[in-house]
mmCIF file of C-alpha atoms and ligand atoms in Angstrom:
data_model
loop_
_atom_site.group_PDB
_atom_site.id
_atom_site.type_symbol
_atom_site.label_atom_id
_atom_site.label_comp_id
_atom_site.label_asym_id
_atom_site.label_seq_id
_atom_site.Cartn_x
_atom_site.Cartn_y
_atom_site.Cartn_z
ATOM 1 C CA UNK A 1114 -19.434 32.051 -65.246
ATOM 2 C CA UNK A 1115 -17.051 34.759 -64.148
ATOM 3 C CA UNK A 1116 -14.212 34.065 -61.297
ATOM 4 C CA UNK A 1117 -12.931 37.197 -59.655
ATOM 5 C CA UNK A 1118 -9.633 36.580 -57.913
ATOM 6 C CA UNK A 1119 -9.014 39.179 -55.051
ATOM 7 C CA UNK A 1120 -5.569 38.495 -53.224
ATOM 8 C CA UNK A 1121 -5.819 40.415 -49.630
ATOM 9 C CA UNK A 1122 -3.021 41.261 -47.208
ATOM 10 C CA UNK A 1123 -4.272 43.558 -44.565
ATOM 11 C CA UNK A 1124 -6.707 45.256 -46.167
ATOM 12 C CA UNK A 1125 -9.600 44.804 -43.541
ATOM 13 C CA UNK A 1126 -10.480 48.784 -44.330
ATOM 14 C CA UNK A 1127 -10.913 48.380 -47.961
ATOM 15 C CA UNK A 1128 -13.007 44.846 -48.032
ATOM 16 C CA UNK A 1129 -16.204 45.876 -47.583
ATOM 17 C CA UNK A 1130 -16.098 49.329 -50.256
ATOM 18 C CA UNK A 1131 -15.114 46.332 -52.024
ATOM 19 C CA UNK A 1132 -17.441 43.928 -51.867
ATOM 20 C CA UNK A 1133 -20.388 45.821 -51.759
ATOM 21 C CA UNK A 1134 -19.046 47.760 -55.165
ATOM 22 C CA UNK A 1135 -18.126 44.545 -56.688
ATOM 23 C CA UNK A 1136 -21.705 42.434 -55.817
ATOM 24 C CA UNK A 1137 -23.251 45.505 -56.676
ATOM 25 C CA UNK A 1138 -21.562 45.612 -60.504
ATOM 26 C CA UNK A 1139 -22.053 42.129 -61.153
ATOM 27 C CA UNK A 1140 -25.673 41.557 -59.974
ATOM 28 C CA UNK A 1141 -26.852 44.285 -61.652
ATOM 29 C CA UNK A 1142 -25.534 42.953 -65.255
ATOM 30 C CA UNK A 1143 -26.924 40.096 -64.150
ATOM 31 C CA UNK A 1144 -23.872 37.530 -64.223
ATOM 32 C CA UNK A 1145 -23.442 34.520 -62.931
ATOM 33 C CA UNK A 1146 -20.064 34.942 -60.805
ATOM 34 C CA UNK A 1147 -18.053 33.579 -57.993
ATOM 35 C CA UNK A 1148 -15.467 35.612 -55.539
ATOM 36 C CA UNK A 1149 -12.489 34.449 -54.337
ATOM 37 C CA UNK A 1150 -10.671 36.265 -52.032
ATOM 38 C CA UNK A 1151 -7.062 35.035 -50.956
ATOM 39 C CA UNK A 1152 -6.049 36.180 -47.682
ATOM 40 C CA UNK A 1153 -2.235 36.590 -48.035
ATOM 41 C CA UNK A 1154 -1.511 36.153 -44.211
ATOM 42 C CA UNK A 1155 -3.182 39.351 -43.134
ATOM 43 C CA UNK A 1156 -2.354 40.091 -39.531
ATOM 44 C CA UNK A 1157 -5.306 42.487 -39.229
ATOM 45 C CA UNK A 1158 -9.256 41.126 -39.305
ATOM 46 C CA UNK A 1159 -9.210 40.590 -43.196
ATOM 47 C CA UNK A 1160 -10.055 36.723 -42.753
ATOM 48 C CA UNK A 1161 -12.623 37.412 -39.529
ATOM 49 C CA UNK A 1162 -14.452 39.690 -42.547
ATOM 50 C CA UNK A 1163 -13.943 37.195 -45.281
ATOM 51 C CA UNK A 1164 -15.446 34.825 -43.550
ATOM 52 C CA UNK A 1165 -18.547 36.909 -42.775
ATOM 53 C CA UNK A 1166 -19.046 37.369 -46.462
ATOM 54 C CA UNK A 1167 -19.295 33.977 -47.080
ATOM 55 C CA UNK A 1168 -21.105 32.894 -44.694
ATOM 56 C CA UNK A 1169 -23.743 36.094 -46.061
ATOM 57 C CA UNK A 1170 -22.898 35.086 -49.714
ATOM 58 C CA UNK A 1171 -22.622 31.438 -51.028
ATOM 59 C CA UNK A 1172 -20.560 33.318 -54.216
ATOM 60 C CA UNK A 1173 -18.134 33.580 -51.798
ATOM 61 C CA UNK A 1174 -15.010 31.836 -51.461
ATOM 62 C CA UNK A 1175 -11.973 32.607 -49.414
ATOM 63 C CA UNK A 1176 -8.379 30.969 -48.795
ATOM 64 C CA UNK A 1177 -6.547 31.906 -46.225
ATOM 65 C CA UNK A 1178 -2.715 31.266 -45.947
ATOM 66 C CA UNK A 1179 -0.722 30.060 -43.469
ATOM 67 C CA UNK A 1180 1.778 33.081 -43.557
ATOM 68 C CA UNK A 1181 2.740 36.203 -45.955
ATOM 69 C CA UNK A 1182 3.518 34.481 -49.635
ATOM 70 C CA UNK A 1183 3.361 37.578 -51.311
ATOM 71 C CA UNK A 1184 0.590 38.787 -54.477
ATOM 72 C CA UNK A 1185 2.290 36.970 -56.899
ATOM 73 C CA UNK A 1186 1.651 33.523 -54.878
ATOM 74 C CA UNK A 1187 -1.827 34.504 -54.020
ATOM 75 C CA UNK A 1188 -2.805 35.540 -57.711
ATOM 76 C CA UNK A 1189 -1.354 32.223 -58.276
ATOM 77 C CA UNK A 1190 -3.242 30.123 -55.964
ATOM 78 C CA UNK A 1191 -6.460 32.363 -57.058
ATOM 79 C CA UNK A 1192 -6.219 31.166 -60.482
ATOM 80 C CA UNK A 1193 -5.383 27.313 -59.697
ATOM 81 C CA UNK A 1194 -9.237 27.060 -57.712
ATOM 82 C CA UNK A 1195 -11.209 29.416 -60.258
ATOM 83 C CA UNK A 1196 -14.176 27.437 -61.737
ATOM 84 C CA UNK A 1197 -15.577 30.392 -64.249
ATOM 85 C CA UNK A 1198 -15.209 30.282 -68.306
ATOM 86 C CA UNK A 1199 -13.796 33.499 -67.788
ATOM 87 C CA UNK A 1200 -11.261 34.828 -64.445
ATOM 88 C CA UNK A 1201 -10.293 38.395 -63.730
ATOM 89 C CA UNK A 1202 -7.689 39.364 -61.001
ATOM 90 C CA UNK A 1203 -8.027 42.151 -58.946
ATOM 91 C CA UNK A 1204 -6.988 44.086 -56.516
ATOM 92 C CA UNK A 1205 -8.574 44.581 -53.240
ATOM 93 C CA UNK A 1206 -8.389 48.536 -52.855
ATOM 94 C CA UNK A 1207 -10.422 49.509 -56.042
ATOM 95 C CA UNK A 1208 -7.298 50.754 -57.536
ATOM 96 C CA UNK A 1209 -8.571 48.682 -60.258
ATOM 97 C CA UNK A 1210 -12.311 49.582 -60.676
ATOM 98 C CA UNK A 1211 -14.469 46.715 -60.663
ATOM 99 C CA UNK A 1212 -16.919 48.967 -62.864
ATOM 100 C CA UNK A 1213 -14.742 47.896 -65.453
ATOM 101 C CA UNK A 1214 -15.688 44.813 -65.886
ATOM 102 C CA UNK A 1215 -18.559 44.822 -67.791
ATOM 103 C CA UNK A 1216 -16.635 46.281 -70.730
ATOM 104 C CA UNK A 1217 -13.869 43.940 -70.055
ATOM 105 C CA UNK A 1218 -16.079 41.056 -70.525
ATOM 106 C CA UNK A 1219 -17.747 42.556 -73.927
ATOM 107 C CA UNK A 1220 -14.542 42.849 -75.394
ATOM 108 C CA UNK A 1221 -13.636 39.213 -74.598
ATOM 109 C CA UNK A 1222 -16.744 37.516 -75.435
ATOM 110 C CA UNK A 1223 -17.351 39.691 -78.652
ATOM 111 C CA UNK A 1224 -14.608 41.086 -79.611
ATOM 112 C CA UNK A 1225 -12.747 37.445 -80.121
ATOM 113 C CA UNK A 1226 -9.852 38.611 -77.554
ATOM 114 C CA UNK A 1227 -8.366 35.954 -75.152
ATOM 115 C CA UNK A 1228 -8.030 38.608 -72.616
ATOM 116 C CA UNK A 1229 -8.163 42.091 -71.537
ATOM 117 C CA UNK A 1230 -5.273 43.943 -69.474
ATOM 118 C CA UNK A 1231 -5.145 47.448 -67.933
ATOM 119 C CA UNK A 1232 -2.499 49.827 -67.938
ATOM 120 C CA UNK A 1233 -2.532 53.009 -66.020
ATOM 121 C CA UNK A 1234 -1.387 55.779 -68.149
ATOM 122 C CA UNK A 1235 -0.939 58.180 -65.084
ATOM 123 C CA UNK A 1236 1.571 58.176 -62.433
ATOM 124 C CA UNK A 1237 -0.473 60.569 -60.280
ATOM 125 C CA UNK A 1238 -0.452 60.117 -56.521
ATOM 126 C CA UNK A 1239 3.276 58.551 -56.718
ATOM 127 C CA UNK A 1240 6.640 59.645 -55.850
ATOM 128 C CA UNK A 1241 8.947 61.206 -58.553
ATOM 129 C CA UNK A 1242 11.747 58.932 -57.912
ATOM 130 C CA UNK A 1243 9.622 56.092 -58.505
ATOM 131 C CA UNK A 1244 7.494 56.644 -61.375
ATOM 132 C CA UNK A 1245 11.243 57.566 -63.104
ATOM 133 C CA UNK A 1246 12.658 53.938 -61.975
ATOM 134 C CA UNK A 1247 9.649 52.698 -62.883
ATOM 135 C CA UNK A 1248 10.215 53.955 -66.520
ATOM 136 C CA UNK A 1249 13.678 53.179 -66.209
ATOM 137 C CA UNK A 1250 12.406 49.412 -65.789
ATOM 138 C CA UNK A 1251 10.046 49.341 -68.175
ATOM 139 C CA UNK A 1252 12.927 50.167 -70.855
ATOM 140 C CA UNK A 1253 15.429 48.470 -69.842
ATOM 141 C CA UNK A 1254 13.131 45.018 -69.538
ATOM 142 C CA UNK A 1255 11.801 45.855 -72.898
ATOM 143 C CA UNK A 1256 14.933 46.089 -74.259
ATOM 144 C CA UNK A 1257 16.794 42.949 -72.791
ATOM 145 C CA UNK A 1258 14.234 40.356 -73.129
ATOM 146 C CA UNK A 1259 11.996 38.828 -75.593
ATOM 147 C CA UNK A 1260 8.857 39.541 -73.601
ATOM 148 C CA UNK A 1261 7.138 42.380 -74.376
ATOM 149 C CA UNK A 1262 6.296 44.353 -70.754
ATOM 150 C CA UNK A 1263 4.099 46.942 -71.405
ATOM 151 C CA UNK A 1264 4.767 50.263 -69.443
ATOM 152 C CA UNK A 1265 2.145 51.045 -66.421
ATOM 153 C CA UNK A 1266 0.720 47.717 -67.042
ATOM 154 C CA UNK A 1267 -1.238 46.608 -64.326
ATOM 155 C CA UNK A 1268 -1.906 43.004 -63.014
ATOM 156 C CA UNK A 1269 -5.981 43.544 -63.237
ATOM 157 C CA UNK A 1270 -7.109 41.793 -66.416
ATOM 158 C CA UNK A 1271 -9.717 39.113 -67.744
ATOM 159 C CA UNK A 1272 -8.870 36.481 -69.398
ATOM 160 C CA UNK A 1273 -10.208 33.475 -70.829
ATOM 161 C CA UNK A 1274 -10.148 29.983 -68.979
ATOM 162 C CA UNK A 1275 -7.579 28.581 -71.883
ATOM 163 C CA UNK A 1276 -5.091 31.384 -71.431
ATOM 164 C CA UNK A 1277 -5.314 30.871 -67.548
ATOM 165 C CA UNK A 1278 -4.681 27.006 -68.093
ATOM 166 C CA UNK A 1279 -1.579 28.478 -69.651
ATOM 167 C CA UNK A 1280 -0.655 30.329 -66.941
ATOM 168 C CA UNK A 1281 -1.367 27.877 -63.917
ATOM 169 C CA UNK A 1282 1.143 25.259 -66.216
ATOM 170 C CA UNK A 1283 4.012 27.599 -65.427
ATOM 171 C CA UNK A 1284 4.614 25.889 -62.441
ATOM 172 C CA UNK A 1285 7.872 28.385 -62.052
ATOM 173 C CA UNK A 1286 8.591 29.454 -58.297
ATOM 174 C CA UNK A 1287 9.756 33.087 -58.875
ATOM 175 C CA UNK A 1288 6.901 33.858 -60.550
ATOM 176 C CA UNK A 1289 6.901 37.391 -62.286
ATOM 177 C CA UNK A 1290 3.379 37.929 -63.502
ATOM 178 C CA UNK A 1291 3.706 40.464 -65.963
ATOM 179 C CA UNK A 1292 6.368 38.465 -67.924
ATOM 180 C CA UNK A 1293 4.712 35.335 -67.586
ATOM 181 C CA UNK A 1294 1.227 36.553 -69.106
ATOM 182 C CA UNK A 1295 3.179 38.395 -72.054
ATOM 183 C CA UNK A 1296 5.405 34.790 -72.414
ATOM 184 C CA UNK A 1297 1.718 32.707 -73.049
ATOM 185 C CA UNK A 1298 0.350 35.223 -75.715
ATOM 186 C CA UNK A 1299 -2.937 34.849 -76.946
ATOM 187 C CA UNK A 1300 -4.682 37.961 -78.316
ATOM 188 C CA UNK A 1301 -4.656 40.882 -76.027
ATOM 189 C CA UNK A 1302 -6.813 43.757 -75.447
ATOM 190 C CA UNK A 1303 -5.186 46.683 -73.907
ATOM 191 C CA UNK A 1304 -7.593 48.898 -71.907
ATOM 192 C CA UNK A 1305 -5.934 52.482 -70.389
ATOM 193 C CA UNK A 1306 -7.095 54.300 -67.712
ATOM 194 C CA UNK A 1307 -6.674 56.941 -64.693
ATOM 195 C CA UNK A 1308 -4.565 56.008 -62.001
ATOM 196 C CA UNK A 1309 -6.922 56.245 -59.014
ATOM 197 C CA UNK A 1310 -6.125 56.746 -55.396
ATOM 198 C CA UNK A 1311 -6.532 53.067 -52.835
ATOM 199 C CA UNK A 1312 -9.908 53.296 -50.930
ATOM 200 C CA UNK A 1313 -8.909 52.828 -47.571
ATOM 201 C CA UNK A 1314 -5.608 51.114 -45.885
ATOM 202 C CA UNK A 1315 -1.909 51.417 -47.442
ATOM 203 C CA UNK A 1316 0.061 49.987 -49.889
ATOM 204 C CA UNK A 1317 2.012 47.483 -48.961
ATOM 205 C CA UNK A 1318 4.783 48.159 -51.625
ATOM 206 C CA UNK A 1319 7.868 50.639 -50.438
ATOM 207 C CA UNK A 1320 10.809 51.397 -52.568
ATOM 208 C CA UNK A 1321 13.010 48.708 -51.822
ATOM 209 C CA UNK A 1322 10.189 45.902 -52.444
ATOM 210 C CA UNK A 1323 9.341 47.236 -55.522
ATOM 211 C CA UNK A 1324 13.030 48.057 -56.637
ATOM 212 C CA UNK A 1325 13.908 43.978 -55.698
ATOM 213 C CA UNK A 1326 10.443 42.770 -57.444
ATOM 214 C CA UNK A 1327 11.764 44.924 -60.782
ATOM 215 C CA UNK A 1328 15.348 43.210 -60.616
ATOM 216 C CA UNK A 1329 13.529 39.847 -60.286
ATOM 217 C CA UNK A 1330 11.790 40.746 -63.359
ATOM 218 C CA UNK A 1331 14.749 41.177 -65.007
ATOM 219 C CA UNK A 1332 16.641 37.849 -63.428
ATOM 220 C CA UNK A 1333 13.399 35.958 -64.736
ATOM 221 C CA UNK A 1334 13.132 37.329 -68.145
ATOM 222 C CA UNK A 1335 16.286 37.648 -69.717
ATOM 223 C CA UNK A 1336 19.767 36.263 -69.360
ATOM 224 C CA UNK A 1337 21.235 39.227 -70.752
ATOM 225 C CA UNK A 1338 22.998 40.440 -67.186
ATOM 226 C CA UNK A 1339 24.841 36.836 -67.643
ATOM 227 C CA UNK A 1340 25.879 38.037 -71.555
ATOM 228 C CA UNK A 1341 27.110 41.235 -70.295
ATOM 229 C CA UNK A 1342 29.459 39.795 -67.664
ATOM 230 C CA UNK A 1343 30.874 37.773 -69.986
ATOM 231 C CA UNK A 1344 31.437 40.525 -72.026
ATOM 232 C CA UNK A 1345 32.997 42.489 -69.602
ATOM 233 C CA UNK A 1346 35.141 39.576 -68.654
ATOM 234 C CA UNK A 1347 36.379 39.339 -72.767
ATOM 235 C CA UNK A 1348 36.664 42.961 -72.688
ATOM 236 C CA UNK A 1349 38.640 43.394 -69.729
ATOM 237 C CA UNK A 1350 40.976 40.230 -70.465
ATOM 238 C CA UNK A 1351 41.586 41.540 -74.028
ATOM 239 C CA UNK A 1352 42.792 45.332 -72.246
ATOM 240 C CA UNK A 1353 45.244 43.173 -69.805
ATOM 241 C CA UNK A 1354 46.718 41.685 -72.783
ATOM 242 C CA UNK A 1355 46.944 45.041 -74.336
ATOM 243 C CA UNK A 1356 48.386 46.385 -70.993
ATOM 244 C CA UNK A 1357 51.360 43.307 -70.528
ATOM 245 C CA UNK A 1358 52.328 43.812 -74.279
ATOM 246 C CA UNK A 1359 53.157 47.345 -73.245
ATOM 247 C CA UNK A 1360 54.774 46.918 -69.640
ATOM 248 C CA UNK A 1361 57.116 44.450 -71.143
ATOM 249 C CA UNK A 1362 58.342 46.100 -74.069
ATOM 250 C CA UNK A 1363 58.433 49.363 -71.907
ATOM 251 C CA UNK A 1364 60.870 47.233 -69.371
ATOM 252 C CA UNK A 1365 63.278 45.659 -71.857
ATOM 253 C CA UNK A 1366 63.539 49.415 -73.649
ATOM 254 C CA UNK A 1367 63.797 51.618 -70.320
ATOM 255 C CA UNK A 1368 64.328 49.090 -67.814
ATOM 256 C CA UNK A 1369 62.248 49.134 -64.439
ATOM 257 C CA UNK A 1370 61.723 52.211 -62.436
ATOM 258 C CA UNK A 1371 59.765 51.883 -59.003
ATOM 259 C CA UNK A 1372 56.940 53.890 -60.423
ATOM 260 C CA UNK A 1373 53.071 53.679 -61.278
ATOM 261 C CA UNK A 1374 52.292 52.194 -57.827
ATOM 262 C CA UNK A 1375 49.076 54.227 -57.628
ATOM 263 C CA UNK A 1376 47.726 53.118 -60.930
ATOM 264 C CA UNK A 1377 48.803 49.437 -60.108
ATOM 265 C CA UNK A 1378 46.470 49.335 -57.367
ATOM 266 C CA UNK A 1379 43.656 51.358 -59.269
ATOM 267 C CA UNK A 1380 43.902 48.613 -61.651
ATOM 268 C CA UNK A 1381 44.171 45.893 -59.276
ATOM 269 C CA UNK A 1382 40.832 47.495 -57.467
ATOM 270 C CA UNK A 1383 38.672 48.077 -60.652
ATOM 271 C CA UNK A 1384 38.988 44.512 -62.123
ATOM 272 C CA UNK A 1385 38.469 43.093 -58.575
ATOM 273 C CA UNK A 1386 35.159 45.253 -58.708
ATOM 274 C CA UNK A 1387 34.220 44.449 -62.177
ATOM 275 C CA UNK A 1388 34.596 40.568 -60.999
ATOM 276 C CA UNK A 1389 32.898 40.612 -57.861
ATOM 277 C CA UNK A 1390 30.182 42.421 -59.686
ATOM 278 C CA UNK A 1391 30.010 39.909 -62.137
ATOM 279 C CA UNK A 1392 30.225 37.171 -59.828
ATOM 280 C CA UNK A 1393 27.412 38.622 -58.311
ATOM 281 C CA UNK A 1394 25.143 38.697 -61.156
ATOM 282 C CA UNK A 1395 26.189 34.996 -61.858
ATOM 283 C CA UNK A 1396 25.530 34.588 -58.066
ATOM 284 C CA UNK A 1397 21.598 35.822 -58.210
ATOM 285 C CA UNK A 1398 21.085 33.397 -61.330
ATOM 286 C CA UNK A 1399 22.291 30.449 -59.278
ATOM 287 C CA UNK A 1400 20.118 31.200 -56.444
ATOM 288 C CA UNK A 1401 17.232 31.337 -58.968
ATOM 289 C CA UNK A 1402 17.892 27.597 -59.840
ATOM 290 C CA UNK A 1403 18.906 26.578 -56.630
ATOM 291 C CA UNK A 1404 15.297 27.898 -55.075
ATOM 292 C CA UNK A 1405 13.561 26.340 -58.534
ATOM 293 C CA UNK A 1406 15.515 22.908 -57.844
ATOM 294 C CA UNK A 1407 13.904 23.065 -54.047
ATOM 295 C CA UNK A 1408 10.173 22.690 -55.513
ATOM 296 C CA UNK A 1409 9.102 23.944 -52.548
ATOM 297 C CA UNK A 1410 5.325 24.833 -52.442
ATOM 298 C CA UNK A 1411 4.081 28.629 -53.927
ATOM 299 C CA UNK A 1412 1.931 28.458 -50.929
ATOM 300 C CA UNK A 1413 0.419 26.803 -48.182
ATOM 301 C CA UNK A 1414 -3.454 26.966 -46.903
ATOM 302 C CA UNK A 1415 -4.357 26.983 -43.589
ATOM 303 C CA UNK A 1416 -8.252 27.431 -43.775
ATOM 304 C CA UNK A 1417 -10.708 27.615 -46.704
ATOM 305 C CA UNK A 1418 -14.536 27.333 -47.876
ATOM 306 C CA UNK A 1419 -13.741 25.628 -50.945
ATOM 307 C CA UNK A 1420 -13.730 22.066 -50.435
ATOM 308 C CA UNK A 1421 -11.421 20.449 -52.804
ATOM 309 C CA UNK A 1422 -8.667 22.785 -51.915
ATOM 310 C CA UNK A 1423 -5.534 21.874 -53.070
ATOM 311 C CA UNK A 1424 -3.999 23.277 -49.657
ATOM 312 C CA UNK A 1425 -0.035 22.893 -50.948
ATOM 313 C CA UNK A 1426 1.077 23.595 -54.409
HETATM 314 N N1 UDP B 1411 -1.131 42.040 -51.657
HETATM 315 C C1 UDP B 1411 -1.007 40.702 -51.324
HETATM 316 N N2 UDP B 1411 0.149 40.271 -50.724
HETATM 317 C C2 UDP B 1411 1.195 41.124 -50.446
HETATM 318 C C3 UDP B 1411 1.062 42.475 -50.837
HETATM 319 C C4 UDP B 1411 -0.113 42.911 -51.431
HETATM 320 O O1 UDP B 1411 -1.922 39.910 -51.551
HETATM 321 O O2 UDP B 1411 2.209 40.668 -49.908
HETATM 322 C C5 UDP B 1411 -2.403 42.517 -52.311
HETATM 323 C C6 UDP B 1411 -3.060 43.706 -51.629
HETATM 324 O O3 UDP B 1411 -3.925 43.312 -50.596
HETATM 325 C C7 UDP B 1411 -3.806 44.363 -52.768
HETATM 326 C C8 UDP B 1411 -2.916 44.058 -53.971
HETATM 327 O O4 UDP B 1411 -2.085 42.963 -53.598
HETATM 328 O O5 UDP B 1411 -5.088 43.779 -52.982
HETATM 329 C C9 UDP B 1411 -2.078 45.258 -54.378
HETATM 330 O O6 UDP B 1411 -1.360 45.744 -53.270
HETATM 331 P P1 UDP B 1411 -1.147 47.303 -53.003
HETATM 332 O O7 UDP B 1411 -2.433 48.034 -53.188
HETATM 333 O O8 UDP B 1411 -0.469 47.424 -51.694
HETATM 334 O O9 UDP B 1411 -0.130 47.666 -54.178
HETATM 335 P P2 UDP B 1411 -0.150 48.962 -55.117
HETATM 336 O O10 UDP B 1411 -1.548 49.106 -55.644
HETATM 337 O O11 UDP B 1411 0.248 50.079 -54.229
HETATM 338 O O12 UDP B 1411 0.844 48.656 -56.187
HETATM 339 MG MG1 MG B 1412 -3.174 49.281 -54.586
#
């Protein structure tokens, strides 16, 4: 059986393009297949229409949440009530095209792949600035931690149920999906295609979301900020040294003019910056632990049609 994990927020205009595309796919191949749509604390009528659907169609579940967790959370609780031998995420605005998912289950039930990802090799449609941060990311992640984060890689793929077992064990709170399916392995099939315009509705990502989620990456994949503020901290106490071997011998050979004020404080300013900064970056790791030492729940459900619904985890 095949689980299709759909996390929602808002996106009452795009559900029913959806579902109808989707049902349509998958009954013609003739699969056996369940939906499970996890409303993300839509404020709109995205629940009101879920539960029409599965009232219409018994292959369909939904779980609703009690507030806004965010997609990682959602994919998350998707993938901890799927029931199928094989589970795809997707997304709800057919930015990933469900009439890829025939092929994505030939590879992975022929082809002796645990999984199959997507990555978009077009930017189209997108902002300059942000396809060029996104890059920016993209190298600098792949370059600073052991995970390999493939560029334009997108969070719709198939994989098999012992790969998503993997997954739903990392019980980690600031979940970053991309890193954490590169950090289980198994064998991966890497699919490209066409970046395609949402159906119907808006993205719910602006700069500043996606610019935090990328640094999160980063925070949750590598500890090499950490290295490099210790560095700097060994580099910059080294220089002082350096500096007090040469204001000493320059008073006991020419005494001690009232000079070099401006540079004092330039000094003084810089490595106050350079620790505050680094401080910081220690800062964002601490608050990583202290929210992972909370255990609080990745969600909470307030209504569902599944009946042994874990509602906290
Ligand atoms: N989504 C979600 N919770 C959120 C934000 C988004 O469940 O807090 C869902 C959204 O409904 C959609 C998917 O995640 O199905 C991708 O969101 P979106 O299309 O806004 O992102 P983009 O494709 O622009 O990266
Ligand atoms: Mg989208």
């Amino acid at each position: 059986m095949l689980t299709c994990i759909i996390p929602c927020y808002n996106e009452e205009e795009s559900l029913p393009f959806f579902y109808d595309e989707i049902s349509n796919i998958l009954e013609t191949e003739g699969y056996s297949y369940e939906l499970i749509f996890v409303d993300d604390g839509s404020t709109d009528h995205t629940l009101k229409i879920l539960k029409k659907l599965a009232k219409m169609d018994t292959r369909v579940s939904f779980l609703s949440f009690s507030r806004n967790f965010g997609k990682e959370s959602a994919m998350y609780a998707g993938l901890c009530h799927a029931h199928g031998d094989y589970i795809a995420v997707m997304d709800a605005d057919m930015q990933d095209p469900p009439s890829l998912l025939p092929e994505m289950l030939n590879i992975v039930q022929t082809g002796g792949y645990d999984c199959v990802a997507t990555r978009r090799v077009t930017r189209e449609g997108e902002p300059v600035i942000r396809s060029w941060f996104a890059r920016r990311f993209y190298k600098i992640i792949n370059k600073i931690s052991d995970v390999n984060i493939v560029d334009g890689a997108r969070d719709f793929r198939l994989m098999k149920r012992s790969m998503v077992e993997a997954v739903v064990a990392i019980g980690e709170y600031n979940r970053f999906s991309k890193g954490i399916f590169g950090w289980v392995g198994f064998q991966t099939y890497w699919i490209s295609y066409d970046n395609t315009e949402r159906v119907a509705g808006m993205t719910k990502w602006n700069f500043w979301k996606l610019f935090k989620y990328a640094i999160d990456g980063i925070l949750n994949f590598s500890q090499v900020p950490l290295n490099i503020s210790s560095w700097f901290g060994m580099a910059m106490t080294f220089f002082s040294f350096v500096i007090l071997i040469f204001i000493i011998l320059r008073k006991c050979l020419f005494g001690d003019p009232v000079n070099g004020w401006a540079s004092l404080v330039c000094i003084i300013i810089f490595i106050g910056g350079i620790q505050l900064f680094c401080m910081g970056i220690m800062g964002q790791y601490i608050a990583k632990t202290y929210m992972e030492t909370k255990k609080r729940p990745h969600y909470i459900i307030s209504e569902s049609n599944i009946i042994d619904t874990k509602n906290i985890k």
